[in-house]
Coordinates of C-alpha atoms in Angstrom, one line a residue:
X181 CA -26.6 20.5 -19.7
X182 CA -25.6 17.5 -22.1
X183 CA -25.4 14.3 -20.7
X184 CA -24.4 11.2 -22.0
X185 CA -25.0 7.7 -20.6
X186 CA -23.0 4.4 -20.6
X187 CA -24.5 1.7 -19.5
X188 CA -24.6 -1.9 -21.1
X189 CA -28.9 -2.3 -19.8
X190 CA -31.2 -0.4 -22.6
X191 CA -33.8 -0.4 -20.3
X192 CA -31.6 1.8 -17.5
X193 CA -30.2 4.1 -20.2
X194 CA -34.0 5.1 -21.0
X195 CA -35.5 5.2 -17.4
X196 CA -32.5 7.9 -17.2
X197 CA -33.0 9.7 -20.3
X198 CA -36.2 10.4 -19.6
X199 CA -36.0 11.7 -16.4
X200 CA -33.1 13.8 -17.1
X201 CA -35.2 15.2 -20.0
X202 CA -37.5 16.4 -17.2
X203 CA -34.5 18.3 -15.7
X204 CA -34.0 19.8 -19.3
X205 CA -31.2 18.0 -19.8
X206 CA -30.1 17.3 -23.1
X207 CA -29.3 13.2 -23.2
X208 CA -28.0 11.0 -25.7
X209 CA -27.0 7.2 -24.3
X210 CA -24.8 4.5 -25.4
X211 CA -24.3 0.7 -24.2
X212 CA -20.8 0.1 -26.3
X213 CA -18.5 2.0 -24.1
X214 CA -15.7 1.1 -26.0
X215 CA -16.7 4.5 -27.9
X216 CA -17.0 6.3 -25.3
X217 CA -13.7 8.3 -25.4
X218 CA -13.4 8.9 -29.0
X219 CA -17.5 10.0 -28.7
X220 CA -16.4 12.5 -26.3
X221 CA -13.4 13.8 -28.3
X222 CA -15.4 14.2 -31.5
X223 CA -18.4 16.4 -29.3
X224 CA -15.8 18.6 -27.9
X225 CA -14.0 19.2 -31.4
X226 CA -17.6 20.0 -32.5
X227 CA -17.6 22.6 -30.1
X228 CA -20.5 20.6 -28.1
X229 CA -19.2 19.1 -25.5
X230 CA -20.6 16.7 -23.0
X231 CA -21.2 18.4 -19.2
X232 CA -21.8 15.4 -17.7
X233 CA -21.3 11.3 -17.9
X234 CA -23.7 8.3 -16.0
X235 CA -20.9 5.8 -16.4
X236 CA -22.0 1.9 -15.1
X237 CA -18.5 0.3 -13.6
X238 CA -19.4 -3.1 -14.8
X239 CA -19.4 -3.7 -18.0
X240 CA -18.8 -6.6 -20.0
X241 CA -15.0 -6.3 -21.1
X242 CA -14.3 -3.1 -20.3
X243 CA -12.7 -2.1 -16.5
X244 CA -15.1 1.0 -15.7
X245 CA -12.2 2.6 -13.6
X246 CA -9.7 2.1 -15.9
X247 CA -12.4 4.3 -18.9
X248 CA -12.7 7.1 -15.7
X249 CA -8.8 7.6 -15.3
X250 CA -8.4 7.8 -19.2
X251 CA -11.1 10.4 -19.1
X252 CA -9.4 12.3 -16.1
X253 CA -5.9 12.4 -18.3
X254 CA -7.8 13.5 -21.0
X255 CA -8.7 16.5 -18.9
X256 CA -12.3 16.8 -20.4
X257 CA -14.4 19.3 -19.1
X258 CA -16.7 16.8 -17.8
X259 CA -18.1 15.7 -14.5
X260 CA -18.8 11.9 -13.3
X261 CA -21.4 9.9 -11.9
X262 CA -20.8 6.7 -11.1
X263 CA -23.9 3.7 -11.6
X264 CA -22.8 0.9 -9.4
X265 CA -24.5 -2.3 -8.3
X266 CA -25.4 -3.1 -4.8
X267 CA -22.7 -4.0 -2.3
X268 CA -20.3 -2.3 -4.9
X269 CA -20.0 0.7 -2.4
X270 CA -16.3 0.7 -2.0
X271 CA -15.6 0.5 -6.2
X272 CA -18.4 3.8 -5.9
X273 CA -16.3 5.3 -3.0
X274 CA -13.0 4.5 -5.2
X275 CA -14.8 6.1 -8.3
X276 CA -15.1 9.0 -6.5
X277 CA -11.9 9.2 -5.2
X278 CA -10.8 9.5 -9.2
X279 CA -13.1 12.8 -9.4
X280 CA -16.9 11.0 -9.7
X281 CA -19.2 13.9 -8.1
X282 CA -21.6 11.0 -6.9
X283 CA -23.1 7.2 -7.4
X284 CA -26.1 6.1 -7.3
X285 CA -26.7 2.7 -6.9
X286 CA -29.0 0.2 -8.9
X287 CA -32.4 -0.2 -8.8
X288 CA -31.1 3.4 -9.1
X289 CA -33.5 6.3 -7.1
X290 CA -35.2 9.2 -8.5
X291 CA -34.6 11.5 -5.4
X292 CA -30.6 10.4 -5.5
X293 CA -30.6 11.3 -9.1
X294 CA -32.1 14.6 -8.5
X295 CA -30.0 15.6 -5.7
X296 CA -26.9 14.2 -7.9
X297 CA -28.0 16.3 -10.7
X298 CA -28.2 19.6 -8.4
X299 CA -24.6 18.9 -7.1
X300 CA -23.0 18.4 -10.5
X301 CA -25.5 22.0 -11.4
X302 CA -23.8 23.4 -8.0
X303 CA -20.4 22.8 -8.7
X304 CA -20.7 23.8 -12.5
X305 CA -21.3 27.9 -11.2
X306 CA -21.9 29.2 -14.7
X307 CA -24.1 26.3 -16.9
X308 CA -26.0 26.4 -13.2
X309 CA -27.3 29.7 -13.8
X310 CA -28.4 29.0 -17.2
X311 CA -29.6 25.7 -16.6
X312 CA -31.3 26.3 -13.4
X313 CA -34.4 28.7 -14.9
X314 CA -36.6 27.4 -12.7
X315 CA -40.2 26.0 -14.6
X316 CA -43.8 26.5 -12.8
X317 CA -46.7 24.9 -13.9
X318 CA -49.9 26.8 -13.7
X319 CA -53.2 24.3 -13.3
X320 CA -56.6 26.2 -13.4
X321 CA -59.8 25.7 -15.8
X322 CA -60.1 30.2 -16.1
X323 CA -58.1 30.6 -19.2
X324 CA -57.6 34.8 -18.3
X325 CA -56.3 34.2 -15.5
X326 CA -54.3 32.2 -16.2
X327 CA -52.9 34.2 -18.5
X328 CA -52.2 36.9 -16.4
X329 CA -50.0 34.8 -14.1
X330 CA -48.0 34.1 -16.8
X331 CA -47.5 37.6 -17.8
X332 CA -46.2 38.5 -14.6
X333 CA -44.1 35.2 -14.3
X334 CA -41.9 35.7 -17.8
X335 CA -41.6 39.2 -17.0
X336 CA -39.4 37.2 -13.6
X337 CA -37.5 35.6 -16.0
X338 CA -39.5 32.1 -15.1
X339 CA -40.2 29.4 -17.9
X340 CA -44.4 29.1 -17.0
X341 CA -46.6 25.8 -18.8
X342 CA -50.5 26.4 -18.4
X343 CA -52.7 23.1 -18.2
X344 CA -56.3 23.9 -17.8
X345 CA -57.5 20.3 -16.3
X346 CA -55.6 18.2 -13.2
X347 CA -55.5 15.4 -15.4
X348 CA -53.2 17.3 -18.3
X349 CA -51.3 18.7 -15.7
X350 CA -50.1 15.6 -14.2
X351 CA -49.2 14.2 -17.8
X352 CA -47.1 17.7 -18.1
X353 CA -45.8 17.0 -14.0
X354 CA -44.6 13.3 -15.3
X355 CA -42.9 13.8 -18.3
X356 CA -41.5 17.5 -17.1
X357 CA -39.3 18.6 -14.4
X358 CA -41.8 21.5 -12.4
X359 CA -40.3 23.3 -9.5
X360 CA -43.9 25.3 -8.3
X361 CA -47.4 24.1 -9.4
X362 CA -50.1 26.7 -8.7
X363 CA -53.2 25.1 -9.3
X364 CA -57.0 25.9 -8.3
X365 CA -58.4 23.9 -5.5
X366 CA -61.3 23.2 -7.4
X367 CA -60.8 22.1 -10.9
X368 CA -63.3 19.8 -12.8
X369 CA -62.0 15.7 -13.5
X370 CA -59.7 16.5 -10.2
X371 CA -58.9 18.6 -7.7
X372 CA -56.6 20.1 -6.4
X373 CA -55.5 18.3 -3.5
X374 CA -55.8 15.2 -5.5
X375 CA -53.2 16.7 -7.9
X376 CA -51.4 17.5 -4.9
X377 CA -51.3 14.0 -3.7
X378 CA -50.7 12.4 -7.4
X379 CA -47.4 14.7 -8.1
X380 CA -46.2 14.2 -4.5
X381 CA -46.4 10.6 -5.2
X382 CA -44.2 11.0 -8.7
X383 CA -42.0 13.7 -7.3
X384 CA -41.3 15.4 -4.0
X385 CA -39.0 17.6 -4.7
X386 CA -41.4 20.5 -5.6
X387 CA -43.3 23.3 -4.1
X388 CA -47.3 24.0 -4.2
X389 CA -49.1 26.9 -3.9
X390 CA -52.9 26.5 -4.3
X391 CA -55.3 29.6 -4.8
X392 CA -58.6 29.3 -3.0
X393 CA -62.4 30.7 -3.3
X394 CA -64.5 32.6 -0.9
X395 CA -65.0 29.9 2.3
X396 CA -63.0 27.1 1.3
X397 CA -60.9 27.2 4.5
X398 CA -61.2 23.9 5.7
X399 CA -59.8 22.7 2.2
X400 CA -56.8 25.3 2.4
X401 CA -56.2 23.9 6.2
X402 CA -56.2 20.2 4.3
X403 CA -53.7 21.1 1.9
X404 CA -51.5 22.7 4.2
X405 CA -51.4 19.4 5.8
X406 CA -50.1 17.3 2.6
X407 CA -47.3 19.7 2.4
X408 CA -48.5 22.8 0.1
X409 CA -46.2 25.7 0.6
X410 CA -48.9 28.4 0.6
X411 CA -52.3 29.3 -0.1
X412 CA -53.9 32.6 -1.9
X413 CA -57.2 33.5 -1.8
X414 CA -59.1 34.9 -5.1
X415 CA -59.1 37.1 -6.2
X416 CA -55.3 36.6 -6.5
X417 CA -53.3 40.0 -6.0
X418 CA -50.6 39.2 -8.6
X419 CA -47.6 41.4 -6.3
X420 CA -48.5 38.3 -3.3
X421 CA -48.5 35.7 -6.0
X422 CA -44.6 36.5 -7.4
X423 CA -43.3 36.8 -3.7
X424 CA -45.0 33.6 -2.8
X425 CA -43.5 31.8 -5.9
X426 CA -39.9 33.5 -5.0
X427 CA -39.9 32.5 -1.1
X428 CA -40.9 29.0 -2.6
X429 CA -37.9 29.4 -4.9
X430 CA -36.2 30.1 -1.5
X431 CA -36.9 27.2 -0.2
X432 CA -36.7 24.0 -3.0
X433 CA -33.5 25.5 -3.2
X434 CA -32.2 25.3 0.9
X435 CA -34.2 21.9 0.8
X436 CA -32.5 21.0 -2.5
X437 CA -28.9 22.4 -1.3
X438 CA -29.4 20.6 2.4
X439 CA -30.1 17.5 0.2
X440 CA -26.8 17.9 -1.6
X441 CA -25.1 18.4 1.9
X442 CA -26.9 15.4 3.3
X443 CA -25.4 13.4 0.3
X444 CA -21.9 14.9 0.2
X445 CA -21.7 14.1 4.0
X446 CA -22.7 10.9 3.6
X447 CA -20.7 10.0 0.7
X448 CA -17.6 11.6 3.3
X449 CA -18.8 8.8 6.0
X450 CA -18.5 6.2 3.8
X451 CA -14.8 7.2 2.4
X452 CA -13.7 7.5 6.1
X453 CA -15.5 4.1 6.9
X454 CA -14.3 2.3 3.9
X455 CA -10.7 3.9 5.0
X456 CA -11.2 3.2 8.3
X457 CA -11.6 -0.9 7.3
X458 CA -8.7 -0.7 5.1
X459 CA -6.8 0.8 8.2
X460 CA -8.3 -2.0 10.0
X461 CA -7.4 -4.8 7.4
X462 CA -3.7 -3.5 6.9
X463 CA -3.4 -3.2 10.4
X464 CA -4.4 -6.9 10.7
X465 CA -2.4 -7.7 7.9
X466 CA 0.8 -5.9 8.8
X467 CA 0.3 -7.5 12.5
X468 CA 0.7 -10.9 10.9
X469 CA 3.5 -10.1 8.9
X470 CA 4.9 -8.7 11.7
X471 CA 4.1 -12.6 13.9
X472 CA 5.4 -14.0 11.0
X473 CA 8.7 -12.1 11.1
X474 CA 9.1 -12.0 14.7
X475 CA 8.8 -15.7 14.6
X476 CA 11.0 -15.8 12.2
X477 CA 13.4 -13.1 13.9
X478 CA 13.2 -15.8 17.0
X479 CA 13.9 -18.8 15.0
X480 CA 17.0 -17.7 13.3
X481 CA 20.6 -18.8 14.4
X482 CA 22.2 -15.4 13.7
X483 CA 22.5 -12.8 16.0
X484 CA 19.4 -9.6 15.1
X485 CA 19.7 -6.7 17.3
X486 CA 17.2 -3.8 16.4
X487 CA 18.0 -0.5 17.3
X488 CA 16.8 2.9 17.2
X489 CA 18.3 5.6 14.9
X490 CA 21.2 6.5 17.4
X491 CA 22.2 3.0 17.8
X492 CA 20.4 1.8 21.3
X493 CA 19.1 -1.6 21.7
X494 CA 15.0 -1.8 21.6
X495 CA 14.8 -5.8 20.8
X496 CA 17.3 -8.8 20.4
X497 CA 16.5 -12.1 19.8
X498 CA 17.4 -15.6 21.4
X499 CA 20.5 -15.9 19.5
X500 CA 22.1 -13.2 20.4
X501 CA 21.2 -14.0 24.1
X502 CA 23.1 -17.4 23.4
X503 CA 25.9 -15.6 21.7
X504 CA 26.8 -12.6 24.3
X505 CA 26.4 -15.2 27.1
X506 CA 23.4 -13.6 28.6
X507 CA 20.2 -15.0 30.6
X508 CA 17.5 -11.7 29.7
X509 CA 17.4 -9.1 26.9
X510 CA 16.7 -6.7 29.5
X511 CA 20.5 -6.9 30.5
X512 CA 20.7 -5.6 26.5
X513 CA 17.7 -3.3 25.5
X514 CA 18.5 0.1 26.4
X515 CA 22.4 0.0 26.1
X516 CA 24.3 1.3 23.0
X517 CA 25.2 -1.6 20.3
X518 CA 28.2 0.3 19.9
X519 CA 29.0 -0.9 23.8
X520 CA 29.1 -4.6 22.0
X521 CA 31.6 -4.1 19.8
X522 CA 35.9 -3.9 20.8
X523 CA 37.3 -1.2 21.7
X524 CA 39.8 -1.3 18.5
X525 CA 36.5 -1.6 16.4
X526 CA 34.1 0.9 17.4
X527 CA 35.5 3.5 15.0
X528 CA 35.1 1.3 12.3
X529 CA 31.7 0.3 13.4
X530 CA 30.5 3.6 13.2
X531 CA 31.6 4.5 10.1
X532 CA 29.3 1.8 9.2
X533 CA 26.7 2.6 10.5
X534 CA 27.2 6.2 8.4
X535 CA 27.7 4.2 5.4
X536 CA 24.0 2.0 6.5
X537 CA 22.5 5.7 6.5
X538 CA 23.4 6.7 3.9
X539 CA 23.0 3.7 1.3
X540 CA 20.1 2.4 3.1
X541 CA 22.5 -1.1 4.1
X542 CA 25.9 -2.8 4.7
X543 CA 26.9 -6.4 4.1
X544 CA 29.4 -8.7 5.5
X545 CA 31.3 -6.2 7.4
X546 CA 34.1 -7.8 10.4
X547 CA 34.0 -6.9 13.4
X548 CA 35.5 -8.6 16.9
X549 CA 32.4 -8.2 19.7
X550 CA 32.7 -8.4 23.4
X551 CA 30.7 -11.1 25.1
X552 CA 29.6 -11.0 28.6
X553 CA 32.7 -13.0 30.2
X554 CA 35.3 -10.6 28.7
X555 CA 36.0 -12.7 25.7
X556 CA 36.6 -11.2 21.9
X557 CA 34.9 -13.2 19.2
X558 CA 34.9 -12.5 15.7
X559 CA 32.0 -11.8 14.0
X560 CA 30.3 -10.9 10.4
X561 CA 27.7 -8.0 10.5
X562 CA 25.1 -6.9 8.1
X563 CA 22.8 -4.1 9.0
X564 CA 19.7 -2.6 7.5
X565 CA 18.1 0.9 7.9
X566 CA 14.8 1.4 8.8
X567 CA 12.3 3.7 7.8
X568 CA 8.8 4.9 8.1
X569 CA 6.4 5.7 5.6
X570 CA 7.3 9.5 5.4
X571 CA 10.7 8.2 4.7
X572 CA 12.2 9.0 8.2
X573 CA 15.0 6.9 9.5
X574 CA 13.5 4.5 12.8
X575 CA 16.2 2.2 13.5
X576 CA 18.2 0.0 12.1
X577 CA 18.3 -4.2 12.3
X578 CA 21.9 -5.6 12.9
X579 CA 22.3 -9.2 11.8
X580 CA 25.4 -10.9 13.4
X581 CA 27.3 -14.3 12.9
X582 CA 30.0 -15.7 14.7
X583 CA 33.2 -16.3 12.1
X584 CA 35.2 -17.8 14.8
X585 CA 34.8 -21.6 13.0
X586 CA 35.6 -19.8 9.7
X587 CA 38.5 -17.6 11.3
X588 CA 39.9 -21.2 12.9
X589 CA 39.8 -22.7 9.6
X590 CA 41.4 -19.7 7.6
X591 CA 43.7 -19.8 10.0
X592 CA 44.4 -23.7 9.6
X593 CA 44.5 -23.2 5.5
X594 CA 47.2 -20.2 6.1
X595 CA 49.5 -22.0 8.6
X596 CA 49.3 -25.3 6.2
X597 CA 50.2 -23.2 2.5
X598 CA 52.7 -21.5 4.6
X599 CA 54.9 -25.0 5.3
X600 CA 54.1 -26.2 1.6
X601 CA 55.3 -23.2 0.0
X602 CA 58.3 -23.5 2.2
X603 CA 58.8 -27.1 1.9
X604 CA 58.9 -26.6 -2.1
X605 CA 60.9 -23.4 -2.3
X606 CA 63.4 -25.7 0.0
X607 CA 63.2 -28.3 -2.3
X608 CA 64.1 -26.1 -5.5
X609 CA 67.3 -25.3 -4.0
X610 CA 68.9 -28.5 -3.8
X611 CA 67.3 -29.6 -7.4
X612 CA 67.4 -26.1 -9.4
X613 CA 66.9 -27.8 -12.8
X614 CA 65.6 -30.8 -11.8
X615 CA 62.1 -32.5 -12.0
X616 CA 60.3 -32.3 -9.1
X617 CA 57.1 -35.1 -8.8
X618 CA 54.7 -34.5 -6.1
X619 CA 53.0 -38.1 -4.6
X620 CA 50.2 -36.3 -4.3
X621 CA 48.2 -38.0 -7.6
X622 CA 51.3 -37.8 -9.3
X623 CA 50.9 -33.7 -10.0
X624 CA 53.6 -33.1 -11.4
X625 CA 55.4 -29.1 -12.5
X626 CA 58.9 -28.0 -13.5
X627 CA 61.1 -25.3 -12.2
X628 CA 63.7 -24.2 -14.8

């Protein structure tokens, strides 16, 4: 699998190359991201694509999520893994909400890396069968022997290394990803169960079989304690040997694949708890807004009657208490807003409430309402549809304001430019070619 890394720290771009290596991943690293999308453009024209990116989300000048969407709309054949900082969960959770298979957080772990490794080598089906051919290390000081294991393990189809010393093994163990190490219990420089203990100590995630002489049963009991898989005694039958090495197969695998369940369900909790705290802070959020607006709603001098979608009264206001003449909303909530309106306006009102339906609001519409002691009042409506967030009508807000000053003074202007237009067309016929000056600032126009 070819991997590249993006990360702005040397040092972390090496630690990961080199254990990747182990994996038998091929790994090339870079700390100028800026390249990065032009570097992955050229390997795929090359016909050697990248399989998988380590990209860090903070990086000096560049906006790590911004680099992962333009690599998602470049529809690369690539998976992610995000590097994120401590406390920098919810920008990991985000990142993997954009397509990341996993983060792993800095001082980053070996075992997370692993098990993100095996996920991305899960979810790639085909490279996974190539890339997962699994390697065993065979550790014993009888060359022969040795190479008859071997034998028998290529003809299995497994990639074998041979160290005939403990301490050349564990160089091979630390600089190479081993999935079975079957070594000798007793080795000259080190033992077996010391190996044992060393490579546990640089990586778990492996199996051991150890092969045992004539009365060393107390030993084989000891290693089964520190977690060896299985034991064989010499002589070896090479038939036990394979099936041993397969069931061990078996089982780094479940443990590996239980891992990557372990991690994918975790990485689900914290999505669902990181929604769950947005719910929570949006819920607080909108709850204020909603204060703020129902203080607001209280405070104003119009008239606000909400409603639900067939026009029946769910919340008024004070004002509209004060303008209908009544002591409690409770003598209003439940009844139709259409009840409010006169008789020779209803029609009219529902038509506009169609029109608020349809066109989402109405303005400055006239109307003459009905307040509680029998009295018509004229009034100026504006009303609102509501809707939820599947775009579903709720209700509608009605905001109402009594015209009856205005109405009064439109009134007053009519009635008054009705005697001055009479007064002047009086006027022009006793002086029909005359000049006519007003005393009002000396206007003065001429009738021919």
């Amino acid at each position: 699998m070819k991997v590249l890394i993006v990360d702005d720290e040397v040092e972390i771009c090496r630690h990961l190359q080199r254990e990747l290596k182990k994996e038998g991943c091929e790994v090339e690293y870079t700390t100028s991201p800026l390249e990065v999308i032009e570097r992955l453009y050229d390997a795929k024209r090359q016909e050697m694509p990248y399989e998988l990116l380590l990209l860090d989300l903070r990086m000096p000048g560049v906006d790590g999520f911004e680099l992962l969407r333009r690599i998602r709309e470049a529809q690369l054949d690539l998976d992610a893994i995000i590097i994120t900082a401590y406390g920098d969960e919810d920008k990991a959770v985000e990142a993997v909400r954009l397509g990341a298979v996993d983060y792993l957080r800095k001082p980053i772990s070996l075992e997370e890396l692993h098990t993100a490794i095996f996920r991305v080598r899960q979810k790639r089906t085909q490279e996974a069968k190539k890339a997962l051919r699994h390697r065993i290390l065979i550790v014993d000081d009888e060359k022969d022997m040795c190479a008859r294991i071997r034998r028998e393990l290529d003809k299995e189809g497994y990639q074998v290394a041979i160290a005939y010393d403990g301490v050349k093994s564990l160089d091979y163990f630390k600089n190479n990803r081993v999935d079975v190490v079957i070594a000798d219990i007793r080795m000259p420089g080190m033992s077996g169960l010391e190996l044992v203990r060393r490579c546990r100590e640089i990586n778990d995630d492996c199996v051991f079989i150890i092969i045992t002489g004539y009365g060393d049963h107390e030993t084989a009991i000891e290693a089964l304690r520190l977690g060896v898989f299985n034991y064989l005694k010499k002589p070896v039958m090479l038939e036990e040997l394979i099936v041993s090495v397969d069931r061990g197969i078996e089982l780094l695998l479940l443990r590996r694949g239980l891992s990557a369940s372990r991690r994918e369900l975790e990485i689900e909790a914290t999505i669902k708890e990181q929604y769950a705290r947005s719910l929570e802070k949006m819920v607080e959020e909108r709850t204020k807004d909603i204060k703020k607006l129902s203080d607001a709603v209280q405070a104003s001098t119009d008239s606000i009657v909400i409603t639900d979608p067939d026009g029946k009264i769910t919340d008024v206001n004070e004002a509209t208490l004060k303008m209908y003449g009544i002591d409690d909303q409770t003598d209003l909530v439940g009844k139709s807003s259409f009840d409010l309106i006169a008789p020779e306006d209803r029609e009219k009102a529902v038509a506009g409430m169609k029109e608020t339906m349809e066109k989402g609001y109405v303005r400055n519409r006239e109307y003459q309402i009905v307040i509680k002691d029998g009295t018509k009042i004229p009034v100026e409506m504006s009303a609102s549809a509501m809707k939820g967030m599947d775009g579903e009508l709720i209700g509608f807000v009605d905001i109402t304001r009594d015209i009856t000053e205005r109405k009064r003074a439109e009134e007053t202007l009519r009635k008054t430019e009705e005697k001055f237009r009479n007064v002047i067309e009086n006027i022009f016929k006793f002086v029909p070619e005359g000049l006519v000056v007003l005393t009002d600032k000396l206007n003065l126009f001429r009738r021919n």
